[in-house]
Amino acid sequence: MTHFEDIFRKHYGYLLVMANGILHDPEESRDVVSEAFAAVWEQGRELHPNTARQYLAVCVRNSCLKRIARLQLRERVARLYPIELSLFATDIDREDRVQLIEQAIETQLDDYTRTIFKMCYLDKKTHREVAQCLGISIKAVDKRIGKALRILRETLNPKQQ
Amino acid sequence: MNDNILNTDREELVARLIDRPESFTDKQLEQILADDECRALYDTAIQVMHSIEPKLETNVEAEWNRFSMLHSRYRRSQRKWWKVAAMLAVVLMSGLAYATIQHMKQETWSEQKATESIVSDDTTTKTTENKQDTMQVQTSIAQPRTFENTSLDLLVGVLAEHYGMRVQVMNDEAGQLRLYYEWNPALSIEQVVDQLNTFEKVNITVNDHTLTIE
C-alpha cells in the first residue's frame, strides 16, 4: 500500500462525514472529498501522517464553503447553509459539539418537543409531514421547533444570552 | 403576511423560514436574517444539522477503486516509463518516416517501370498499394489508447473524429471533468459512450451523428 493510498483509506470516511455535515448532500460531499484528494495527488504533495487529516479537513471545508458562497441567499436558506461562512471557520472537529447537542436534545427538550424535533432534523420530515403524522397543525410544529431551537441555542451558547 | 415580518414570534418565524423558505419574499428573507435574534436561531439550526447529520455508510474500498481509476493510481511511479515510451515513440516515428520515404521511392520506381511496360498493370499495382496503405492506417488507429487526466470535451472530440461524428457541449462544467479512460477503438461508439457514462457526472448521448455532453 502506498503512502497516499494509506492516507486516503484512513481519512476518507471522516472527511466525507465532515463534508456532509456542511452540505447535507452525500453525492456532493463525495465530490468535494475526492477533489481534495485529487488536488494532493495531482500536485504530488507528500502529506505528513500527523498533519494529513487536518490539512485535508481544511481543504474539504474550504471547498464546501466555496460551493455555498456561489449560491443565492434563498438557496442557502433552503439547504440550511450558513449565511456567514465564517461559522465553520474554527469548527473542523465536530465530535465535542455532537456530544453536547445530543445531550441537550435528550435532557433539555420535553418529550413531545423532542419527538417533533427528531422527526424534522433526523428523519428529515417537513413540518407538514410531521403535522399530518401527529394530527396537529403546521403552526404547532413551527412553534415546537422554534422553541427547541431557542433552548438549544441557550444551551450551546450560554455566554451570548 | 405582515409588512414588518419581525412582528411575528421570532422562534416560529425561523422555524417556518427553515421549513418553508418559499413562503417568504427575498426582502423578507433578508430582513429576517439581518435580525440578530433570528440569525442566532438560524445558526443554531445549522449547528444542529452540522452535528447530527446521520452517518454516511462509506465503502472506502469502493471509493478508493473509483478514485484510483479516475486518477491513475500508478502514474507517478510510471513517469520514468512514460519517458521511455516517449523515446520509443520518437524512434518509431523516425523509422516510420524512413519507411515512408523508401516506400515513395519504391512507388516512383514502380510507376516508372510500369510505364515502361504495361499501363493497366500500373493501375492495378497502385490500387493494391493504396489498399495496403489504408489497411496500415486503420491498424494504427485501432490501437487502444489511454487518456490520462484528460478533459471530457477533449476526449469526446477525439472520439468524434474517429467515429466521424459531431460534438455538442451542453454542459461546460461536465466538459471540463478530467478522466482516466482506456479507449478501445474496436468498440462501437455506443459501447464507448456506455462506458463513459458510468463515470459520475458524465452524461453523453449519441443522436443523429452527434455526441452531446449533457
PDB file of C-alpha atoms in Angstrom, chain A residues 5 10 13 15-16 27 31 35 48 51 70-73 79 89 100 105 113 117-118 123 133 135 146-147:
ATOM      1  CA  GLU A   5      -3.412   5.181  -0.502  1.00  0.00           C
ATOM      2  CA  LYS A  10      -7.531   6.361   6.785  1.00  0.00           C
ATOM      3  CA  GLY A  13     -14.660   8.415   5.958  1.00  0.00           C
ATOM      4  CA  LEU A  15     -13.777  13.822   5.625  1.00  0.00           C
ATOM      5  CA  LEU A  16     -16.954  12.582   3.993  1.00  0.00           C
ATOM      6  CA  GLU A  27     -23.137  12.923  -3.537  1.00  0.00           C
ATOM      7  CA  ASP A  31     -17.201  15.014  -4.987  1.00  0.00           C
ATOM      8  CA  GLU A  35     -11.425  16.681  -5.288  1.00  0.00           C
ATOM      9  CA  HIS A  48       2.799  14.020   6.825  1.00  0.00           C
ATOM     10  CA  THR A  51      -0.990  16.578   9.853  1.00  0.00           C
ATOM     11  CA  ARG A  70     -21.829  30.611  -5.076  1.00  0.00           C
ATOM     12  CA  LEU A  71     -25.460  30.159  -4.016  1.00  0.00           C
ATOM     13  CA  GLN A  72     -28.100  32.852  -3.681  1.00  0.00           C
ATOM     14  CA  LEU A  73     -29.480  33.656  -0.236  1.00  0.00           C
ATOM     15  CA  ARG A  79     -30.490  23.943   2.137  1.00  0.00           C
ATOM     16  CA  ALA A  89     -14.008  28.606  10.323  1.00  0.00           C
ATOM     17  CA  LEU A 100     -23.125  18.430  23.509  1.00  0.00           C
ATOM     18  CA  ILE A 105     -31.697  17.274  22.848  1.00  0.00           C
ATOM     19  CA  THR A 113     -40.849  18.694  21.522  1.00  0.00           C
ATOM     20  CA  PHE A 117     -37.552  17.889  16.655  1.00  0.00           C
ATOM     21  CA  LYS A 118     -36.140  14.467  15.815  1.00  0.00           C
ATOM     22  CA  ASP A 123     -35.869  11.906   9.829  1.00  0.00           C
ATOM     23  CA  CYS A 133     -48.297  12.289  11.202  1.00  0.00           C
ATOM     24  CA  GLY A 135     -52.570  15.103  13.734  1.00  0.00           C
ATOM     25  CA  GLY A 146     -38.810  27.308  17.293  1.00  0.00           C
ATOM     26  CA  LYS A 147     -38.916  26.534  20.987  1.00  0.00           C
TER      27      LYS A 147
END
